[in-house]
Amino acid sequence: MEFRDLKRQYLYLKEDMDLKIHEVIGQTNFIQGKQVAELEKQLANYIGTKHCVACANGTDALQLALMTWNIGQGDAVFVPDFTFFSSGEVVSAVNAVPVFVDVEPDTCNIDCDSLEILVQKVIREGRLKPKVIVSVDLFGQPADYRKLKKIAEKYHMYILEDAAQGFGGKIGERKACSFGDISTTSFFPAKPLGCYGDGGAVFTDNDEWAELICSYRVHGKGSSKYDNVRIGMNSRLDTLQAAVLLAKFPVFIEKELERMQGISAQYTEQLKDVVTTPFIKDGFYSSWAQYTIQVSDKTARDGLQAYLKEQGIPSVVYYQKPMHRQLAFEGNKYDDHDYPATNKLSEIVLSLPFHPYMKEEEITLVANAVKAYLRG
Ligand SMILES: *Cc1c(COP(=O)(O)O)cnc(C)c1O
């Protein structure tokens, strides 16, 4: 069994996928070909933002946003403590300071009460200026933007929505990638909408920022790539990846998203009496980047993972280590007591095999193995 079966998906898409890939090779327009512009148009249209700027990966997408806002030395950027490394890495990469914030124990998304306490602490200490909240839509569920917007407005901060896992999610009818002042996503192969390599995108309604992001994406270009008006980076999405995404996108919105709702419901039905199943807030819709259960303690979690492995069932711990304990951030001072939820989650979570091409008997096989182990 595969954790995320991309081969099965390819077999389903093969005809159109091969056609679209060969079209690019035939046209040899490997960089900034017309497929890139077409993809940007389709994605902006789907999300409902004015602009979509494709780029090389989800990490660059976040960094491009911070560069656009001129975030740097002396700035505080608030980031959930329970996320993939990138969400905080980009903050240090532009010389600002990541201030990690504990998460809600049920949704695993940023906790707004802890956030406000830390913002006030930063203001009181007076060393850093609060500038940005990086809100991560973890495991596919959007963060709580109604609460986040109140805090952002009160303290004059921007929201940078990291929807690397959130693409396809919604709150009511409003889609993930539209909640931030700038929002970003990743097309890493295992993400909800993945390409066949690295890829990412930035979304915004702001014309001026969109123009800056386009410039930073290609060496800080002015009127052309040989007229350079600022220090930027090389972060284009290549045409082959855009073609792959053009083949996948219609199937993702017409079929895969709905299938994932069904698969998650089946898992939950079978597992709800033995583990803590994922909690989705009322009115929220997850894109199911992961199906992550919580068990009683670390011993049970590690034992379960080893047992599943013996049965040929892959599983992954997202995430083993809270951000504030990462060696890379040891130059900043964090108080381990500020992160009770994250510290606990890192010991008890386990993500199970999950993808839109999973068969009913596979779901049952995994669920039965989980039950067999935990019920002894
Ligand atoms: C995957 C991921 C990223 C980074 O995306 P890449 O395309 O791998 O650079 C950033 N943030 C989160 C939450 C992610 O899961």
Coordinates of C-alpha atoms and ligand atoms in Angstrom, one line a residue:
M1 CA 0.0 0.0 0.0
E2 CA 1.2 3.5 -0.8
F3 CA 0.8 6.4 1.6
R4 CA -0.4 8.7 -1.3
D5 CA -0.7 6.6 -4.5
L6 CA 0.4 8.9 -7.3
K7 CA 0.7 6.1 -9.7
R8 CA -2.9 5.2 -9.6
Q9 CA -3.8 8.8 -10.2
Y10 CA -1.4 8.9 -13.2
L11 CA -3.0 5.9 -14.7
Y12 CA -6.4 7.6 -14.4
L13 CA -5.1 10.8 -16.0
K14 CA -2.6 9.2 -18.4
E15 CA -4.1 10.0 -21.8
D16 CA -4.6 13.8 -21.2
M17 CA -1.4 14.0 -19.1
D18 CA 0.8 12.4 -21.8
L19 CA -0.7 14.7 -24.4
K20 CA -0.1 17.9 -22.4
I21 CA 3.4 16.9 -21.5
H22 CA 4.3 16.1 -25.1
E23 CA 2.8 19.3 -26.3
V24 CA 5.3 21.2 -24.1
I25 CA 8.3 19.1 -25.4
G26 CA 7.1 19.7 -28.9
Q27 CA 6.9 23.4 -28.4
T28 CA 10.2 23.5 -26.4
N29 CA 8.9 26.6 -24.5
F30 CA 10.2 25.2 -21.2
I31 CA 10.3 28.4 -19.2
Q32 CA 7.3 30.8 -19.1
G33 CA 5.5 29.0 -21.8
K34 CA 1.8 29.8 -22.5
Q35 CA 0.7 27.0 -20.1
V36 CA 2.0 28.9 -17.1
A37 CA -0.2 32.0 -17.9
E38 CA -3.1 29.7 -18.6
L39 CA -2.7 27.9 -15.3
E40 CA -2.4 31.2 -13.4
K41 CA -5.7 32.4 -15.1
Q42 CA -7.5 29.2 -14.2
L43 CA -6.3 29.2 -10.6
A44 CA -7.1 32.8 -9.9
N45 CA -10.5 32.3 -11.4
Y46 CA -11.2 29.3 -9.2
I47 CA -10.0 30.8 -6.0
G48 CA -11.7 34.2 -6.7
T49 CA -8.6 36.4 -6.4
K50 CA -7.5 39.0 -8.9
H51 CA -4.0 37.6 -9.3
C52 CA -2.2 34.3 -9.2
V53 CA 1.5 34.3 -9.7
A54 CA 3.0 30.8 -10.2
C55 CA 6.5 30.2 -8.8
A56 CA 9.1 27.4 -8.2
N57 CA 7.8 26.0 -4.9
G58 CA 5.7 26.8 -1.8
T59 CA 8.6 27.9 0.3
D60 CA 9.6 30.6 -2.3
A61 CA 6.0 31.6 -2.5
L62 CA 6.1 32.5 1.2
Q63 CA 9.4 34.3 0.9
L64 CA 8.2 36.3 -2.2
A65 CA 5.3 37.6 0.0
L66 CA 7.6 38.6 2.8
M67 CA 9.9 40.3 0.3
T68 CA 7.0 42.2 -1.2
W69 CA 6.1 43.6 2.2
N70 CA 9.7 44.4 2.8
I71 CA 9.8 42.3 6.0
G72 CA 13.2 42.1 7.5
Q73 CA 15.4 43.0 10.5
G74 CA 13.5 44.1 13.6
D75 CA 10.2 42.6 12.4
A76 CA 8.3 39.9 14.3
V77 CA 6.4 37.3 12.2
F78 CA 4.0 35.0 14.1
V79 CA 4.0 31.4 12.9
P80 CA 2.2 28.3 14.3
D81 CA 4.5 26.1 16.3
F82 CA 3.0 23.0 14.7
T83 CA 3.8 23.1 11.0
F84 CA 6.3 22.2 8.3
F85 CA 9.7 23.9 8.7
S86 CA 9.2 26.3 5.7
S87 CA 6.6 28.4 7.4
G88 CA 9.2 29.7 9.8
E89 CA 12.3 29.2 7.7
V90 CA 11.3 32.0 5.3
V91 CA 11.0 34.4 8.2
S92 CA 14.6 33.9 9.2
A93 CA 15.7 33.9 5.6
V94 CA 14.6 37.5 5.3
N95 CA 16.3 38.3 8.7
A96 CA 13.0 38.8 10.6
V97 CA 12.3 36.9 13.8
P98 CA 9.7 34.0 13.8
V99 CA 7.6 34.1 17.0
F100 CA 6.1 30.7 17.3
V101 CA 2.5 30.4 18.6
D102 CA 0.8 27.3 20.1
V103 CA -2.0 25.7 18.2
E104 CA -5.6 24.5 19.0
P105 CA -5.4 20.9 20.2
D106 CA -8.3 19.7 18.0
T107 CA -7.8 21.4 14.6
C108 CA -4.0 21.8 15.1
N109 CA -4.2 25.3 13.6
I110 CA -2.9 28.5 15.2
D111 CA -4.5 29.4 18.5
C112 CA -5.8 32.9 18.5
D113 CA -5.7 33.4 22.3
S114 CA -2.0 32.4 22.5
L115 CA -1.4 34.6 19.4
E116 CA -2.8 37.7 21.0
I117 CA -0.8 37.1 24.3
L118 CA 2.4 36.8 22.3
V119 CA 1.7 39.9 20.1
Q120 CA 1.2 41.9 23.3
K121 CA 4.4 40.5 24.8
V122 CA 6.4 41.5 21.7
I123 CA 4.9 45.0 21.9
R124 CA 5.7 45.3 25.7
E125 CA 9.3 44.2 25.2
G126 CA 9.7 46.8 22.4
R127 CA 12.6 45.0 20.6
L128 CA 10.6 43.8 17.6
K129 CA 7.7 45.2 15.6
P130 CA 4.7 42.8 15.0
K131 CA 4.2 42.8 11.2
V132 CA 2.8 39.5 9.9
I133 CA 0.8 36.4 10.9
V134 CA 1.6 33.3 8.9
S135 CA -1.6 31.3 9.2
V136 CA -1.1 27.7 8.1
D137 CA -4.1 25.7 6.9
L138 CA -2.8 22.5 8.4
F139 CA -3.8 19.1 7.1
G140 CA -6.2 20.9 4.7
Q141 CA -8.4 22.7 7.1
P142 CA -8.4 26.6 6.8
A143 CA -7.3 28.4 10.0
D144 CA -9.9 30.5 11.8
Y145 CA -9.8 33.6 9.7
R146 CA -12.7 35.4 11.4
K147 CA -10.7 35.5 14.6
L148 CA -7.4 36.0 12.9
K149 CA -8.7 39.1 11.0
K150 CA -9.8 40.8 14.2
I151 CA -6.3 40.4 15.7
A152 CA -4.6 41.4 12.5
E153 CA -6.7 44.6 12.2
K154 CA -6.3 45.4 15.9
Y155 CA -2.5 45.3 15.8
H156 CA -2.0 46.4 12.1
M157 CA -0.5 43.2 10.9
Y158 CA -0.8 41.4 7.5
I159 CA -2.1 37.9 7.2
L160 CA 0.0 35.6 5.0
E161 CA -2.0 32.5 4.4
D162 CA 0.2 29.4 4.0
A163 CA -2.2 27.2 2.1
A164 CA 0.5 24.7 1.0
Q165 CA -1.8 22.0 2.4
G166 CA -5.0 24.0 2.2
F167 CA -5.6 24.3 -1.6
G168 CA -9.2 23.1 -2.2
G169 CA -10.4 23.9 1.3
K170 CA -13.2 26.4 2.2
I171 CA -15.0 28.3 4.9
G172 CA -18.6 28.6 3.8
E173 CA -18.3 29.3 0.1
R174 CA -15.0 31.2 0.4
K175 CA -11.9 29.3 -0.8
A176 CA -8.5 28.8 0.9
C177 CA -5.8 30.9 -0.9
S178 CA -8.2 33.9 -0.6
F179 CA -8.1 34.5 3.1
G180 CA -4.7 36.2 3.4
D181 CA -3.7 39.7 2.3
I182 CA -1.3 37.5 0.3
S183 CA -1.9 33.7 0.2
T184 CA 0.4 30.9 -1.0
T185 CA 0.3 27.3 -2.0
S186 CA 2.6 24.4 -2.9
F187 CA 2.4 21.9 -5.8
F188 CA 4.8 19.5 -4.2
P189 CA 3.7 16.0 -5.5
A190 CA 2.1 14.9 -2.3
K191 CA 0.1 18.1 -1.7
P192 CA -3.7 18.1 -2.4
L193 CA -3.0 19.5 -5.9
G194 CA 0.6 18.3 -6.8
C195 CA 2.7 18.5 -9.9
Y196 CA 5.5 16.2 -11.0
G197 CA 8.3 18.1 -9.3
D198 CA 8.4 21.3 -7.3
G199 CA 5.9 24.1 -7.9
G200 CA 4.0 26.9 -6.0
A201 CA 1.9 29.9 -6.4
V202 CA 1.1 33.2 -4.7
F203 CA -2.5 34.8 -4.7
T204 CA -3.5 38.4 -4.0
D205 CA -6.1 41.0 -4.9
N206 CA -3.6 43.8 -4.6
D207 CA -2.3 45.0 -8.1
E208 CA 0.9 46.7 -6.7
W209 CA 1.9 43.6 -4.7
A210 CA 1.2 41.3 -7.7
E211 CA 3.5 43.4 -9.8
L212 CA 6.3 43.2 -7.1
I213 CA 5.9 39.4 -6.8
C214 CA 6.3 39.1 -10.6
S215 CA 9.5 41.2 -10.4
Y216 CA 11.0 39.4 -7.4
R217 CA 10.2 36.1 -9.1
V218 CA 12.5 36.9 -12.0
H219 CA 15.7 38.5 -10.6
G220 CA 14.0 41.7 -9.5
K221 CA 13.2 42.6 -13.1
G222 CA 12.1 46.0 -14.2
S223 CA 11.0 46.4 -17.8
S224 CA 12.8 43.1 -18.8
K225 CA 14.8 40.4 -17.1
Y226 CA 18.0 42.3 -18.2
D227 CA 16.8 45.5 -16.5
N228 CA 17.1 44.7 -12.8
V229 CA 15.7 47.2 -10.3
R230 CA 15.8 45.2 -7.1
I231 CA 17.4 42.0 -5.7
G232 CA 15.1 39.2 -6.3
M233 CA 15.3 35.4 -6.9
N234 CA 14.9 32.9 -9.7
S235 CA 11.6 31.3 -8.9
R236 CA 9.6 30.5 -12.0
L237 CA 7.2 27.6 -12.4
D238 CA 8.5 25.6 -15.4
T239 CA 6.1 25.0 -18.3
L240 CA 6.1 21.2 -17.9
Q241 CA 4.9 21.5 -14.4
A242 CA 2.2 24.0 -15.5
A243 CA 1.1 21.4 -18.1
V244 CA 0.9 18.7 -15.5
L245 CA -1.2 20.9 -13.3
L246 CA -3.5 21.8 -16.2
A247 CA -4.2 18.1 -16.6
K248 CA -4.8 17.5 -12.9
F249 CA -6.7 20.6 -12.0
P250 CA -10.1 19.8 -13.6
V251 CA -10.1 16.3 -12.1
F252 CA -9.1 17.7 -8.7
I253 CA -12.1 20.0 -8.5
E254 CA -14.6 17.8 -10.2
K255 CA -13.8 14.5 -8.6
E256 CA -10.9 14.2 -6.2
L257 CA -12.1 16.7 -3.7
E258 CA -15.4 15.0 -3.3
R259 CA -13.8 11.6 -3.1
M260 CA -11.6 12.7 -0.3
Q261 CA -14.7 13.9 1.7
G262 CA -16.1 10.4 1.3
I263 CA -12.8 8.6 2.3
S264 CA -12.3 10.8 5.4
A265 CA -15.9 10.1 6.4
Q266 CA -15.4 6.3 6.1
Y267 CA -12.2 6.4 8.1
T268 CA -13.9 8.5 10.8
E269 CA -16.9 6.2 10.9
Q270 CA -14.7 3.1 11.5
L271 CA -12.2 4.8 13.8
K272 CA -14.2 7.2 16.0
D273 CA -14.5 4.7 18.9
V274 CA -10.8 3.9 19.3
V275 CA -8.9 7.2 18.4
T276 CA -9.4 10.9 18.3
T277 CA -10.4 11.5 14.6
P278 CA -9.8 14.8 12.8
F279 CA -11.9 17.7 14.0
I280 CA -13.4 19.9 11.3
K281 CA -15.1 23.1 12.5
D282 CA -18.7 23.9 11.6
G283 CA -18.9 25.4 8.2
F284 CA -15.3 24.5 7.4
Y285 CA -14.3 22.2 4.5
S286 CA -11.0 20.4 4.4
S287 CA -9.0 19.5 1.3
W288 CA -7.6 16.5 3.3
A289 CA -3.9 17.0 2.7
Q290 CA -3.6 14.5 5.6
Y291 CA -5.9 12.2 7.6
T292 CA -4.3 12.6 11.1
I293 CA -5.5 10.7 14.1
Q294 CA -4.5 11.3 17.8
V295 CA -3.9 8.5 20.3
S296 CA -3.4 8.5 24.0
D297 CA 0.3 8.9 24.3
K298 CA 3.7 8.5 22.6
T299 CA 4.1 4.8 23.5
A300 CA 0.8 4.0 21.9
R301 CA 1.6 6.1 18.8
D302 CA 5.0 4.6 18.2
G303 CA 3.7 1.1 18.9
L304 CA 0.9 1.6 16.5
Q305 CA 3.2 2.9 13.8
A306 CA 5.5 0.0 14.2
Y307 CA 2.6 -2.5 14.1
L308 CA 1.2 -0.9 10.9
K309 CA 4.6 -1.1 9.3
E310 CA 4.7 -4.8 10.0
Q311 CA 1.3 -5.1 8.3
G312 CA 2.7 -3.3 5.2
I313 CA 0.8 -0.1 6.0
P314 CA 2.8 3.1 5.7
S315 CA 2.1 6.0 8.1
V316 CA 3.9 9.3 8.9
V317 CA 4.3 11.5 11.9
Y318 CA 3.5 15.1 10.9
Y319 CA 5.2 16.6 12.9
Q320 CA 7.8 15.0 15.2
K321 CA 9.3 18.2 16.5
P322 CA 7.7 21.5 17.4
M323 CA 9.2 24.5 15.5
H324 CA 10.5 26.1 18.7
R325 CA 12.6 23.0 19.4
Q326 CA 14.3 23.0 16.0
L327 CA 18.0 23.5 16.2
A328 CA 17.9 26.0 13.3
F329 CA 16.0 28.5 15.5
E330 CA 18.1 28.1 18.7
G331 CA 19.4 31.7 18.3
N332 CA 15.9 32.9 19.3
K333 CA 14.6 32.4 22.8
Y334 CA 11.4 30.4 23.2
D335 CA 9.8 29.2 26.4
D336 CA 8.9 25.5 26.1
H337 CA 6.0 26.1 28.5
D338 CA 4.3 28.4 25.9
Y339 CA 3.6 25.3 23.8
P340 CA 1.6 22.7 25.7
A341 CA -0.6 21.7 22.8
T342 CA 2.1 21.4 20.2
N343 CA 4.4 19.5 22.5
K344 CA 1.6 17.0 23.2
L345 CA 0.5 16.7 19.5
S346 CA 4.0 15.9 18.4
E347 CA 3.9 12.8 20.6
I348 CA 0.4 11.5 19.7
V349 CA -0.4 12.3 16.1
L350 CA -0.2 9.8 13.2
S351 CA -1.2 10.4 9.6
L352 CA -2.7 7.4 7.8
P353 CA -2.6 6.4 4.1
F354 CA -4.9 8.8 2.3
H355 CA -5.6 9.7 -1.3
P356 CA -8.6 10.1 -3.7
Y357 CA -7.9 6.7 -5.4
M358 CA -8.1 4.6 -2.2
K359 CA -10.5 1.7 -2.4
E360 CA -13.1 0.9 0.3
E361 CA -11.3 -2.4 1.2
E362 CA -8.1 -0.5 1.7
I363 CA -9.7 2.0 4.1
T364 CA -11.2 -0.9 6.1
L365 CA -7.8 -2.8 6.1
V366 CA -6.1 0.2 7.6
A367 CA -8.9 0.9 10.1
N368 CA -9.0 -2.7 11.2
A369 CA -5.2 -2.8 11.8
V370 CA -5.5 0.4 13.9
K371 CA -8.3 -1.1 15.9
A372 CA -6.6 -4.5 16.3
Y373 CA -3.5 -2.8 17.8
L374 CA -5.2 -0.3 20.0
R375 CA -7.7 -2.8 21.4
G376 CA -4.9 -5.2 22.1
Ligands
LIG1 C1 4.9 21.7 1.9 C2 4.7 22.9 2.8 C3 5.4 24.1 2.5 C4 6.5 24.2 1.5 O1 6.2 23.9 0.2 P1 7.4 23.4 -0.9 O2 6.7 23.5 -2.2 O3 7.8 22.0 -0.5 O4 8.5 24.4 -0.8 C5 5.2 25.2 3.3 N1 4.3 25.2 4.3 C6 3.6 24.1 4.6 C7 2.6 24.1 5.7 C8 3.8 22.9 3.8 O5 3.1 21.8 4.2

